[in-house]
mmCIF file of C-alpha atoms in Angstrom:
data_model
loop_
_atom_site.group_PDB
_atom_site.id
_atom_site.type_symbol
_atom_site.label_atom_id
_atom_site.label_comp_id
_atom_site.label_asym_id
_atom_site.label_seq_id
_atom_site.Cartn_x
_atom_site.Cartn_y
_atom_site.Cartn_z
ATOM 1 C CA UNK A 15 17.017 -24.943 47.222
ATOM 2 C CA UNK A 16 16.579 -28.483 48.559
ATOM 3 C CA UNK A 17 17.314 -31.748 46.762
ATOM 4 C CA UNK A 18 13.621 -32.472 46.100
ATOM 5 C CA UNK A 19 13.124 -29.020 44.606
ATOM 6 C CA UNK A 20 16.150 -29.543 42.312
ATOM 7 C CA UNK A 21 14.639 -32.788 41.031
ATOM 8 C CA UNK A 22 11.263 -31.112 40.422
ATOM 9 C CA UNK A 23 12.847 -28.309 38.370
ATOM 10 C CA UNK A 24 14.823 -30.810 36.285
ATOM 11 C CA UNK A 25 11.672 -32.849 35.612
ATOM 12 C CA UNK A 26 9.720 -29.740 34.638
ATOM 13 C CA UNK A 27 12.510 -28.598 32.329
ATOM 14 C CA UNK A 28 12.716 -31.996 30.680
ATOM 15 C CA UNK A 29 8.944 -32.067 30.117
ATOM 16 C CA UNK A 30 9.007 -28.576 28.613
ATOM 17 C CA UNK A 31 11.928 -29.545 26.381
ATOM 18 C CA UNK A 32 10.100 -32.653 25.227
ATOM 19 C CA UNK A 33 6.899 -30.729 24.436
ATOM 20 C CA UNK A 34 8.726 -27.956 22.546
ATOM 21 C CA UNK A 35 10.719 -30.509 20.589
ATOM 22 C CA UNK A 36 7.919 -32.939 19.720
ATOM 23 C CA UNK A 37 4.382 -31.538 20.107
ATOM 24 C CA UNK A 38 3.660 -29.516 16.967
ATOM 25 C CA UNK A 39 0.265 -28.251 18.164
ATOM 26 C CA UNK A 40 1.823 -26.557 21.197
ATOM 27 C CA UNK A 41 4.760 -25.097 19.264
ATOM 28 C CA UNK A 42 2.460 -23.769 16.529
ATOM 29 C CA UNK A 43 0.174 -22.130 19.080
ATOM 30 C CA UNK A 44 3.137 -20.398 20.740
ATOM 31 C CA UNK A 45 4.504 -19.176 17.399
ATOM 32 C CA UNK A 46 1.255 -17.352 16.593
ATOM 33 C CA UNK A 47 2.346 -14.768 19.184
ATOM 34 C CA UNK A 48 5.729 -14.192 17.506
ATOM 35 C CA UNK A 49 6.215 -11.343 14.958
ATOM 36 C CA UNK A 50 7.166 -12.412 11.447
ATOM 37 C CA UNK A 51 10.832 -11.357 11.445
ATOM 38 C CA UNK A 52 11.451 -13.319 14.649
ATOM 39 C CA UNK A 53 9.403 -16.191 13.260
ATOM 40 C CA UNK A 54 11.694 -16.449 10.237
ATOM 41 C CA UNK A 55 14.722 -16.650 12.527
ATOM 42 C CA UNK A 56 13.026 -19.257 14.734
ATOM 43 C CA UNK A 57 12.355 -21.427 11.678
ATOM 44 C CA UNK A 58 16.039 -22.331 11.539
ATOM 45 C CA UNK A 59 16.056 -24.010 14.980
ATOM 46 C CA UNK A 60 14.849 -27.441 13.850
ATOM 47 C CA UNK A 61 12.605 -29.181 11.319
ATOM 48 C CA UNK A 62 9.568 -29.190 13.637
ATOM 49 C CA UNK A 63 9.835 -25.466 14.312
ATOM 50 C CA UNK A 64 10.403 -24.740 10.618
ATOM 51 C CA UNK A 65 7.238 -26.609 9.629
ATOM 52 C CA UNK A 66 5.236 -24.943 12.400
ATOM 53 C CA UNK A 67 6.542 -21.515 11.403
ATOM 54 C CA UNK A 68 5.555 -22.103 7.778
ATOM 55 C CA UNK A 69 2.009 -23.062 8.777
ATOM 56 C CA UNK A 70 1.721 -19.954 10.959
ATOM 57 C CA UNK A 71 2.975 -17.728 8.133
ATOM 58 C CA UNK A 72 0.293 -19.112 5.814
ATOM 59 C CA UNK A 73 -2.410 -18.093 8.281
ATOM 60 C CA UNK A 74 -1.111 -14.524 8.773
ATOM 61 C CA UNK A 75 -3.097 -12.875 6.001
ATOM 62 C CA UNK A 76 -4.088 -9.581 7.611
ATOM 63 C CA UNK A 77 -2.697 -6.569 5.753
ATOM 64 C CA UNK A 78 -0.737 -4.040 7.786
ATOM 65 C CA UNK A 79 0.955 -0.685 7.372
ATOM 66 C CA UNK A 80 3.510 1.695 8.814
ATOM 67 C CA UNK A 81 3.052 5.463 8.540
ATOM 68 C CA UNK A 82 4.808 8.545 9.843
ATOM 69 C CA UNK A 83 4.942 12.311 9.606
ATOM 70 C CA UNK A 84 7.800 14.715 10.300
ATOM 71 C CA UNK A 85 9.871 16.364 11.307
ATOM 72 C CA UNK A 86 12.517 13.648 11.300
ATOM 73 C CA UNK A 87 16.245 13.727 11.902
ATOM 74 C CA UNK A 88 18.405 15.070 9.038
ATOM 75 C CA UNK A 89 19.675 11.630 8.058
ATOM 76 C CA UNK A 90 16.432 9.722 7.462
ATOM 77 C CA UNK A 91 12.880 10.355 6.344
ATOM 78 C CA UNK A 92 10.272 10.014 9.116
ATOM 79 C CA UNK A 93 8.845 6.908 7.410
ATOM 80 C CA UNK A 94 12.243 5.194 7.442
ATOM 81 C CA UNK A 95 12.675 5.887 11.134
ATOM 82 C CA UNK A 96 9.228 4.448 11.869
ATOM 83 C CA UNK A 97 9.813 1.394 9.683
ATOM 84 C CA UNK A 98 13.025 0.632 11.552
ATOM 85 C CA UNK A 99 10.979 0.401 14.754
ATOM 86 C CA UNK A 100 7.697 -1.089 13.567
ATOM 87 C CA UNK A 101 8.613 -3.614 10.890
ATOM 88 C CA UNK A 102 9.966 -5.899 13.629
ATOM 89 C CA UNK A 103 6.457 -6.053 15.103
ATOM 90 C CA UNK A 104 4.338 -6.949 12.073
ATOM 91 C CA UNK A 105 2.516 -10.279 11.860
ATOM 92 C CA UNK A 106 2.645 -10.940 8.126
ATOM 93 C CA UNK A 107 5.134 -11.766 5.406
ATOM 94 C CA UNK A 108 4.811 -8.912 2.863
ATOM 95 C CA UNK A 109 4.342 -9.954 -0.759
ATOM 96 C CA UNK A 110 3.626 -6.465 -2.121
ATOM 97 C CA UNK A 111 4.381 -3.052 -0.613
ATOM 98 C CA UNK A 112 2.927 0.274 -1.744
ATOM 99 C CA UNK A 113 4.950 3.186 -0.346
ATOM 100 C CA UNK A 114 4.152 6.886 -0.762
ATOM 101 C CA UNK A 115 6.218 9.824 0.462
ATOM 102 C CA UNK A 116 5.891 13.583 0.154
ATOM 103 C CA UNK A 117 7.640 15.416 -2.673
ATOM 104 C CA UNK A 118 9.453 17.728 -0.226
ATOM 105 C CA UNK A 119 11.562 14.759 0.873
ATOM 106 C CA UNK A 120 12.265 13.760 -2.696
ATOM 107 C CA UNK A 121 15.214 15.045 -4.675
ATOM 108 C CA UNK A 122 15.714 13.669 -8.149
ATOM 109 C CA UNK A 123 19.486 13.778 -7.691
ATOM 110 C CA UNK A 124 19.142 11.167 -4.957
ATOM 111 C CA UNK A 125 18.488 8.507 -7.550
ATOM 112 C CA UNK A 126 21.339 9.241 -9.965
ATOM 113 C CA UNK A 127 23.938 6.492 -9.654
ATOM 114 C CA UNK A 128 27.317 6.492 -11.314
ATOM 115 C CA UNK A 129 28.261 3.568 -13.542
ATOM 116 C CA UNK A 130 31.455 2.450 -11.838
ATOM 117 C CA UNK A 131 31.070 0.117 -8.876
ATOM 118 C CA UNK A 132 33.112 2.201 -6.458
ATOM 119 C CA UNK A 133 30.910 5.251 -6.873
ATOM 120 C CA UNK A 134 27.661 3.342 -7.171
ATOM 121 C CA UNK A 135 26.842 3.651 -3.504
ATOM 122 C CA UNK A 136 27.568 7.366 -3.302
ATOM 123 C CA UNK A 137 24.222 9.089 -3.322
ATOM 124 C CA UNK A 138 24.010 12.796 -3.983
ATOM 125 C CA UNK A 139 21.432 13.044 -1.216
ATOM 126 C CA UNK A 140 19.472 10.709 1.029
ATOM 127 C CA UNK A 141 17.087 8.348 -0.739
ATOM 128 C CA UNK A 142 13.951 7.450 1.289
ATOM 129 C CA UNK A 143 12.901 4.651 -1.055
ATOM 130 C CA UNK A 144 16.328 3.054 -0.974
ATOM 131 C CA UNK A 145 16.023 3.098 2.822
ATOM 132 C CA UNK A 146 12.556 1.513 2.597
ATOM 133 C CA UNK A 147 13.990 -1.223 0.398
ATOM 134 C CA UNK A 148 16.150 -2.668 3.176
ATOM 135 C CA UNK A 149 13.244 -3.432 5.505
ATOM 136 C CA UNK A 150 11.458 -6.009 3.321
ATOM 137 C CA UNK A 151 12.239 -9.521 2.012
ATOM 138 C CA UNK A 152 14.031 -9.853 -1.321
ATOM 139 C CA UNK A 153 11.051 -11.523 -2.996
ATOM 140 C CA UNK A 154 8.721 -8.670 -2.064
ATOM 141 C CA UNK A 155 7.476 -6.292 -4.801
ATOM 142 C CA UNK A 156 7.895 -2.658 -3.717
ATOM 143 C CA UNK A 157 6.283 0.242 -5.519
ATOM 144 C CA UNK A 158 7.329 3.776 -4.549
ATOM 145 C CA UNK A 159 5.327 6.881 -5.391
ATOM 146 C CA UNK A 160 6.125 10.530 -4.692
ATOM 147 C CA UNK A 161 3.205 12.952 -4.378
ATOM 148 C CA UNK A 162 2.708 16.611 -3.370
ATOM 149 C CA UNK A 163 0.620 15.635 -0.342
ATOM 150 C CA UNK A 164 -0.025 12.501 1.713
ATOM 151 C CA UNK A 165 -3.089 11.063 3.458
ATOM 152 C CA UNK A 166 -2.373 8.459 6.136
ATOM 153 C CA UNK A 167 -3.721 6.624 9.149
ATOM 154 C CA UNK A 168 -1.310 6.592 12.110
ATOM 155 C CA UNK A 169 0.486 3.328 12.777
ATOM 156 C CA UNK A 170 -1.033 0.943 15.279
ATOM 157 C CA UNK A 171 -4.818 1.106 15.077
ATOM 158 C CA UNK A 172 -7.491 0.711 12.414
ATOM 159 C CA UNK A 173 -9.694 3.105 14.370
ATOM 160 C CA UNK A 174 -7.211 6.006 14.455
ATOM 161 C CA UNK A 175 -8.407 9.204 12.761
ATOM 162 C CA UNK A 176 -6.697 9.567 9.360
ATOM 163 C CA UNK A 177 -4.676 12.694 8.655
ATOM 164 C CA UNK A 178 -4.272 14.904 5.607
ATOM 165 C CA UNK A 179 -0.743 16.269 5.095
ATOM 166 C CA UNK A 180 -0.703 18.759 2.245
ATOM 167 C CA UNK A 181 2.625 20.135 3.444
ATOM 168 C CA UNK A 182 5.563 18.779 5.398
ATOM 169 C CA UNK A 183 7.169 15.373 5.697
ATOM 170 C CA UNK A 184 4.878 12.351 5.644
ATOM 171 C CA UNK A 185 4.708 8.867 4.202
ATOM 172 C CA UNK A 186 3.317 5.370 4.535
ATOM 173 C CA UNK A 187 4.027 1.796 3.454
ATOM 174 C CA UNK A 188 1.084 -0.593 3.062
ATOM 175 C CA UNK A 189 2.078 -4.249 3.305
ATOM 176 C CA UNK A 190 -0.041 -6.806 1.434
ATOM 177 C CA UNK A 191 0.482 -10.487 2.318
ATOM 178 C CA UNK A 192 0.020 -13.392 -0.058
ATOM 179 C CA UNK A 193 -3.674 -14.349 0.107
ATOM 180 C CA UNK A 194 -5.354 -17.254 -1.634
ATOM 181 C CA UNK A 195 -7.830 -15.940 -4.186
ATOM 182 C CA UNK A 196 -6.062 -12.563 -4.450
ATOM 183 C CA UNK A 197 -3.472 -11.660 -7.072
ATOM 184 C CA UNK A 198 -1.764 -8.269 -6.721
ATOM 185 C CA UNK A 199 0.436 -7.439 -9.692
ATOM 186 C CA UNK A 200 2.535 -4.253 -9.960
ATOM 187 C CA UNK A 201 2.886 -2.734 -13.418
ATOM 188 C CA UNK A 202 4.731 0.154 -15.033
ATOM 189 C CA UNK A 203 4.475 1.618 -18.530
ATOM 190 C CA UNK A 204 6.410 4.397 -20.148
ATOM 191 C CA UNK A 205 6.278 5.458 -23.791
ATOM 192 C CA UNK A 206 8.884 2.884 -24.838
ATOM 193 C CA UNK A 207 7.470 -0.075 -22.905
ATOM 194 C CA UNK A 208 3.763 0.418 -23.606
ATOM 195 C CA UNK A 209 1.954 -1.935 -25.981
ATOM 196 C CA UNK A 210 -1.274 -3.984 -26.130
ATOM 197 C CA UNK A 211 0.811 -7.027 -25.218
ATOM 198 C CA UNK A 212 2.202 -5.239 -22.151
ATOM 199 C CA UNK A 213 -1.351 -4.374 -21.026
ATOM 200 C CA UNK A 214 -2.330 -8.021 -21.296
ATOM 201 C CA UNK A 215 0.751 -9.235 -19.443
ATOM 202 C CA UNK A 216 -0.039 -6.804 -16.626
ATOM 203 C CA UNK A 217 -3.509 -8.294 -16.319
ATOM 204 C CA UNK A 218 -5.264 -5.078 -17.337
ATOM 205 C CA UNK A 219 -7.054 -6.486 -20.407
ATOM 206 C CA UNK A 220 -8.548 -9.901 -21.233
ATOM 207 C CA UNK A 221 -8.604 -10.628 -17.516
ATOM 208 C CA UNK A 222 -12.116 -11.566 -16.317
ATOM 209 C CA UNK A 223 -10.931 -11.666 -12.699
ATOM 210 C CA UNK A 224 -9.631 -8.068 -12.665
ATOM 211 C CA UNK A 225 -11.439 -6.175 -9.900
ATOM 212 C CA UNK A 226 -9.422 -3.098 -8.882
ATOM 213 C CA UNK A 227 -6.716 -0.986 -10.536
ATOM 214 C CA UNK A 228 -4.767 1.624 -8.541
ATOM 215 C CA UNK A 229 -3.173 4.005 -11.032
ATOM 216 C CA UNK A 230 -0.399 6.591 -10.584
ATOM 217 C CA UNK A 231 0.442 8.897 -13.489
ATOM 218 C CA UNK A 232 3.726 10.821 -13.423
ATOM 219 C CA UNK A 233 4.941 13.729 -15.595
ATOM 220 C CA UNK A 234 1.377 14.180 -16.954
ATOM 221 C CA UNK A 235 1.973 17.625 -18.496
ATOM 222 C CA UNK A 236 4.518 16.513 -21.068
ATOM 223 C CA UNK A 237 3.616 16.427 -24.744
ATOM 224 C CA UNK A 238 2.004 13.098 -25.565
ATOM 225 C CA UNK A 239 1.172 12.208 -21.953
ATOM 226 C CA UNK A 240 -2.584 12.837 -22.304
ATOM 227 C CA UNK A 241 -2.883 10.561 -25.331
ATOM 228 C CA UNK A 242 -0.734 7.942 -23.605
ATOM 229 C CA UNK A 243 -3.010 7.952 -20.548
ATOM 230 C CA UNK A 244 -6.137 7.683 -22.707
ATOM 231 C CA UNK A 245 -4.735 4.578 -24.381
ATOM 232 C CA UNK A 246 -4.470 2.935 -20.954
ATOM 233 C CA UNK A 247 -7.776 4.192 -19.546
ATOM 234 C CA UNK A 248 -9.880 3.333 -22.603
ATOM 235 C CA UNK A 249 -9.904 -0.459 -22.130
ATOM 236 C CA UNK A 250 -10.135 -0.082 -18.341
ATOM 237 C CA UNK A 251 -13.175 2.210 -18.582
ATOM 238 C CA UNK A 252 -14.970 -0.454 -20.597
ATOM 239 C CA UNK A 253 -14.167 -3.168 -18.081
ATOM 240 C CA UNK A 254 -16.007 -3.907 -14.848
ATOM 241 C CA UNK A 255 -12.926 -3.110 -12.773
ATOM 242 C CA UNK A 256 -12.774 -0.225 -10.355
ATOM 243 C CA UNK A 257 -10.107 2.258 -11.446
ATOM 244 C CA UNK A 258 -8.816 4.922 -9.054
ATOM 245 C CA UNK A 259 -5.671 6.980 -8.722
ATOM 246 C CA UNK A 260 -4.022 10.318 -9.223
ATOM 247 C CA UNK A 261 -1.428 12.395 -11.015
ATOM 248 C CA UNK A 262 1.805 12.328 -9.011
ATOM 249 C CA UNK A 263 5.349 13.672 -9.173
ATOM 250 C CA UNK A 264 7.315 10.510 -9.839
ATOM 251 C CA UNK A 265 7.529 6.751 -9.534
ATOM 252 C CA UNK A 266 10.412 4.771 -8.085
ATOM 253 C CA UNK A 267 11.297 1.090 -8.203
ATOM 254 C CA UNK A 268 13.624 0.387 -5.234
ATOM 255 C CA UNK A 269 14.410 -3.166 -6.364
ATOM 256 C CA UNK A 270 15.668 -1.875 -9.723
ATOM 257 C CA UNK A 271 17.304 1.268 -8.279
ATOM 258 C CA UNK A 272 15.350 3.266 -10.865
ATOM 259 C CA UNK A 273 13.566 6.571 -10.573
ATOM 260 C CA UNK A 274 11.343 7.631 -13.444
ATOM 261 C CA UNK A 275 11.480 11.398 -13.904
ATOM 262 C CA UNK A 276 11.734 13.544 -17.001
ATOM 263 C CA UNK A 277 9.476 11.258 -19.029
ATOM 264 C CA UNK A 278 5.794 10.480 -18.678
ATOM 265 C CA UNK A 279 4.494 7.119 -17.567
ATOM 266 C CA UNK A 280 1.984 5.158 -15.528
ATOM 267 C CA UNK A 281 2.536 2.756 -12.637
ATOM 268 C CA UNK A 282 0.102 0.912 -10.453
ATOM 269 C CA UNK A 283 -1.292 -2.235 -8.924
ATOM 270 C CA UNK A 284 -3.738 -4.604 -10.624
ATOM 271 C CA UNK A 285 -5.814 -6.560 -8.086
ATOM 272 C CA UNK A 286 -7.500 -9.673 -9.425
ATOM 273 C CA UNK A 287 -9.308 -12.650 -7.967
ATOM 274 C CA UNK A 288 -12.666 -13.704 -6.563
ATOM 275 C CA UNK A 289 -11.890 -12.355 -3.089
ATOM 276 C CA UNK A 290 -11.207 -8.789 -4.263
ATOM 277 C CA UNK A 291 -13.960 -6.187 -3.982
ATOM 278 C CA UNK A 292 -13.962 -2.458 -4.587
ATOM 279 C CA UNK A 293 -16.146 0.619 -4.470
ATOM 280 C CA UNK A 294 -15.578 4.305 -5.160
ATOM 281 C CA UNK A 295 -17.440 7.610 -5.105
ATOM 282 C CA UNK A 296 -16.529 10.967 -6.598
ATOM 283 C CA UNK A 297 -16.612 14.128 -4.496
ATOM 284 C CA UNK A 298 -16.966 16.740 -7.228
ATOM 285 C CA UNK A 299 -16.550 20.503 -7.109
ATOM 286 C CA UNK A 300 -20.073 20.948 -5.720
ATOM 287 C CA UNK A 301 -19.118 19.131 -2.497
ATOM 288 C CA UNK A 302 -17.993 22.117 -0.429
ATOM 289 C CA UNK A 303 -19.040 21.323 3.153
ATOM 290 C CA UNK A 304 -18.164 18.616 5.704
ATOM 291 C CA UNK A 305 -21.793 17.498 5.787
ATOM 292 C CA UNK A 306 -21.956 17.089 2.003
ATOM 293 C CA UNK A 307 -18.640 15.217 1.982
ATOM 294 C CA UNK A 308 -19.864 12.795 4.644
ATOM 295 C CA UNK A 309 -23.131 12.211 2.773
ATOM 296 C CA UNK A 310 -21.295 11.425 -0.469
ATOM 297 C CA UNK A 311 -18.828 9.081 1.209
ATOM 298 C CA UNK A 312 -21.782 7.416 2.926
ATOM 299 C CA UNK A 313 -22.921 6.096 -0.438
ATOM 300 C CA UNK A 314 -20.027 3.625 -0.253
ATOM 301 C CA UNK A 315 -22.091 1.755 2.338
ATOM 302 C CA UNK A 316 -24.200 0.448 -0.547
ATOM 303 C CA UNK A 317 -21.312 -1.813 -1.538
ATOM 304 C CA UNK A 318 -21.670 -3.797 1.719
ATOM 305 C CA UNK A 319 -17.962 -4.541 1.682
ATOM 306 C CA UNK A 320 -16.656 -6.591 4.655
ATOM 307 C CA UNK A 321 -14.670 -4.638 7.238
ATOM 308 C CA UNK A 322 -11.788 -7.093 7.647
ATOM 309 C CA UNK A 323 -8.845 -6.593 5.280
ATOM 310 C CA UNK A 324 -10.445 -3.477 3.791
ATOM 311 C CA UNK A 325 -8.623 -0.180 3.346
ATOM 312 C CA UNK A 326 -9.679 3.187 2.026
ATOM 313 C CA UNK A 327 -7.844 5.221 -0.599
ATOM 314 C CA UNK A 328 -8.307 8.965 -1.002
ATOM 315 C CA UNK A 329 -7.062 10.591 -4.204
ATOM 316 C CA UNK A 330 -7.602 14.334 -3.870
ATOM 317 C CA UNK A 331 -6.727 17.433 -5.858
ATOM 318 C CA UNK A 332 -4.196 19.856 -4.421
ATOM 319 C CA UNK A 333 -6.898 22.483 -4.827
ATOM 320 C CA UNK A 334 -9.045 20.825 -2.185
ATOM 321 C CA UNK A 335 -8.112 20.274 1.434
ATOM 322 C CA UNK A 336 -7.942 23.039 4.015
ATOM 323 C CA UNK A 337 -8.237 26.008 1.667
ATOM 324 C CA UNK A 338 -11.141 24.477 -0.230
ATOM 325 C CA UNK A 339 -13.112 24.027 3.003
ATOM 326 C CA UNK A 340 -12.531 27.588 4.234
ATOM 327 C CA UNK A 341 -9.554 26.849 6.508
ATOM 328 C CA UNK A 342 -11.103 23.694 7.976
ATOM 329 C CA UNK A 343 -8.417 21.015 8.093
ATOM 330 C CA UNK A 344 -8.827 17.275 7.587
ATOM 331 C CA UNK A 345 -12.444 17.547 6.425
ATOM 332 C CA UNK A 346 -12.646 14.671 3.964
ATOM 333 C CA UNK A 347 -10.428 12.298 5.957
ATOM 334 C CA UNK A 348 -12.554 12.839 9.061
ATOM 335 C CA UNK A 349 -15.750 12.446 7.038
ATOM 336 C CA UNK A 350 -14.487 9.065 5.853
ATOM 337 C CA UNK A 351 -13.652 8.103 9.450
ATOM 338 C CA UNK A 352 -17.173 8.948 10.610
ATOM 339 C CA UNK A 353 -18.663 6.641 8.002
ATOM 340 C CA UNK A 354 -16.013 3.896 8.339
ATOM 341 C CA UNK A 355 -14.538 4.252 11.861
ATOM 342 C CA UNK A 356 -12.599 0.967 11.713
ATOM 343 C CA UNK A 357 -11.172 1.249 8.201
ATOM 344 C CA UNK A 358 -7.720 2.829 7.712
ATOM 345 C CA UNK A 359 -7.425 5.501 5.006
ATOM 346 C CA UNK A 360 -4.417 6.281 2.808
ATOM 347 C CA UNK A 361 -3.824 8.354 -0.271
ATOM 348 C CA UNK A 362 -2.436 11.514 -1.779
ATOM 349 C CA UNK A 363 -2.983 15.064 -2.928
ATOM 350 C CA UNK A 364 -2.031 15.344 -6.579
ATOM 351 C CA UNK A 365 -2.410 17.326 -9.765
ATOM 352 C CA UNK A 366 -5.470 15.449 -11.000
ATOM 353 C CA UNK A 367 -7.691 12.525 -10.089
ATOM 354 C CA UNK A 368 -8.736 9.320 -11.813
ATOM 355 C CA UNK A 369 -11.938 7.448 -10.999
ATOM 356 C CA UNK A 370 -15.712 7.659 -10.873
ATOM 357 C CA UNK A 371 -18.744 6.488 -8.925
ATOM 358 C CA UNK A 372 -18.450 2.729 -9.148
ATOM 359 C CA UNK A 373 -19.158 -0.349 -7.088
ATOM 360 C CA UNK A 374 -17.613 -3.589 -8.253
ATOM 361 C CA UNK A 375 -19.095 -6.625 -6.538
ATOM 362 C CA UNK A 376 -19.754 -9.723 -8.601
ATOM 363 C CA UNK A 377 -21.417 -8.333 -11.764
ATOM 364 C CA UNK A 378 -23.004 -5.225 -10.255
ATOM 365 C CA UNK A 379 -21.799 -1.735 -11.090
ATOM 366 C CA UNK A 380 -23.340 1.551 -10.006
ATOM 367 C CA UNK A 381 -22.303 3.249 -13.206
ATOM 368 C CA UNK A 382 -20.131 2.870 -16.251
ATOM 369 C CA UNK A 383 -17.915 5.642 -17.503
ATOM 370 C CA UNK A 384 -16.068 6.622 -20.660
ATOM 371 C CA UNK A 385 -12.397 7.583 -20.681
ATOM 372 C CA UNK A 386 -13.012 11.331 -20.345
ATOM 373 C CA UNK A 387 -15.390 10.742 -17.444
ATOM 374 C CA UNK A 388 -12.621 9.146 -15.400
ATOM 375 C CA UNK A 389 -10.252 12.150 -15.377
ATOM 376 C CA UNK A 390 -10.986 15.059 -13.044
ATOM 377 C CA UNK A 391 -9.742 18.261 -11.430
ATOM 378 C CA UNK A 392 -10.691 19.810 -8.077
ATOM 379 C CA UNK A 393 -12.317 16.557 -6.985
ATOM 380 C CA UNK A 394 -11.634 13.668 -4.618
ATOM 381 C CA UNK A 395 -11.991 9.997 -5.482
ATOM 382 C CA UNK A 396 -12.775 8.043 -2.317
ATOM 383 C CA UNK A 397 -12.283 4.290 -2.647
ATOM 384 C CA UNK A 398 -12.700 1.103 -0.648
ATOM 385 C CA UNK A 399 -10.602 -1.967 -1.498
ATOM 386 C CA UNK A 400 -11.191 -5.365 0.103
ATOM 387 C CA UNK A 401 -8.750 -8.248 -0.400
ATOM 388 C CA UNK A 402 -10.493 -11.211 1.194
#
């Protein structure tokens, strides 16, 4: 390299250094192409880069997810393996995470910790939710649910065909960012913690901005569980909020290192704010063909919900699925995909369903329902949720 070329390179380097150290517009534009985890590390370089990184983080408000199905290696659940790879690539800072895994991967003994500090880290078996916990920021709310079957959209594309997994290893983690005009609040009630005050603090009553409630009921067959659930559903049924969910195996709070088994309870997410919209339809026992399923799901189009930042939730009975449709697999998930080809779908197969035909948009509802009308068997509740 000649002397003139050396001088040119030095000048170019000095100009680039000046721009990257002083021109915020250029730095901010470059940082929009950097995944969030790397962005957080970059923020420590200097004050300019920190301020640019913060502005970029505020604009990254597109929800994202990671999903996986087995088989996995013996040490980790398939979802944990996928999270280890994919969480480095996401372009959002998660504020709330909803994670569901199959019950085959769940062993209640995995969540029993001894009291002394030395033994506290000795798990009786591998804990998928504890593994999930390590991938997200400390200030992030994580809700873990275990269900008999999982419905998921493969990682990477909104237009991928969703999959129903009634057996085998499967799981997903939906990551919700902080969005202006959207408040997502996790809640959990058991017999000892439930009260009218607790309902109010969770935003489930006396909350005019409540739009959507995702509800997961565990240990529903225990004595007293039915009455307990009715006490929660009664005020929700009278509200204008969309309520949808299912009866699951258990609920786990990774941040608290607590698994709730052996006692009945309810956990969920309350979504409030002017930018939240929701719609749901009920596929009842009379819906027995792919064509009928697609026609019923098609009624969700009446909600006219925007496509961006919208996800579908499918809460189905274990009695449906492949056997219900005469050995045809993935019927309802594919029917949803035909109607909403660019909307990801997630959910579960459980021991009962909660929901009804309802569109919640401003003050318009398709139908109101009493408490009994929101609990079902051998049905599927198909739901759209939009978060602005």
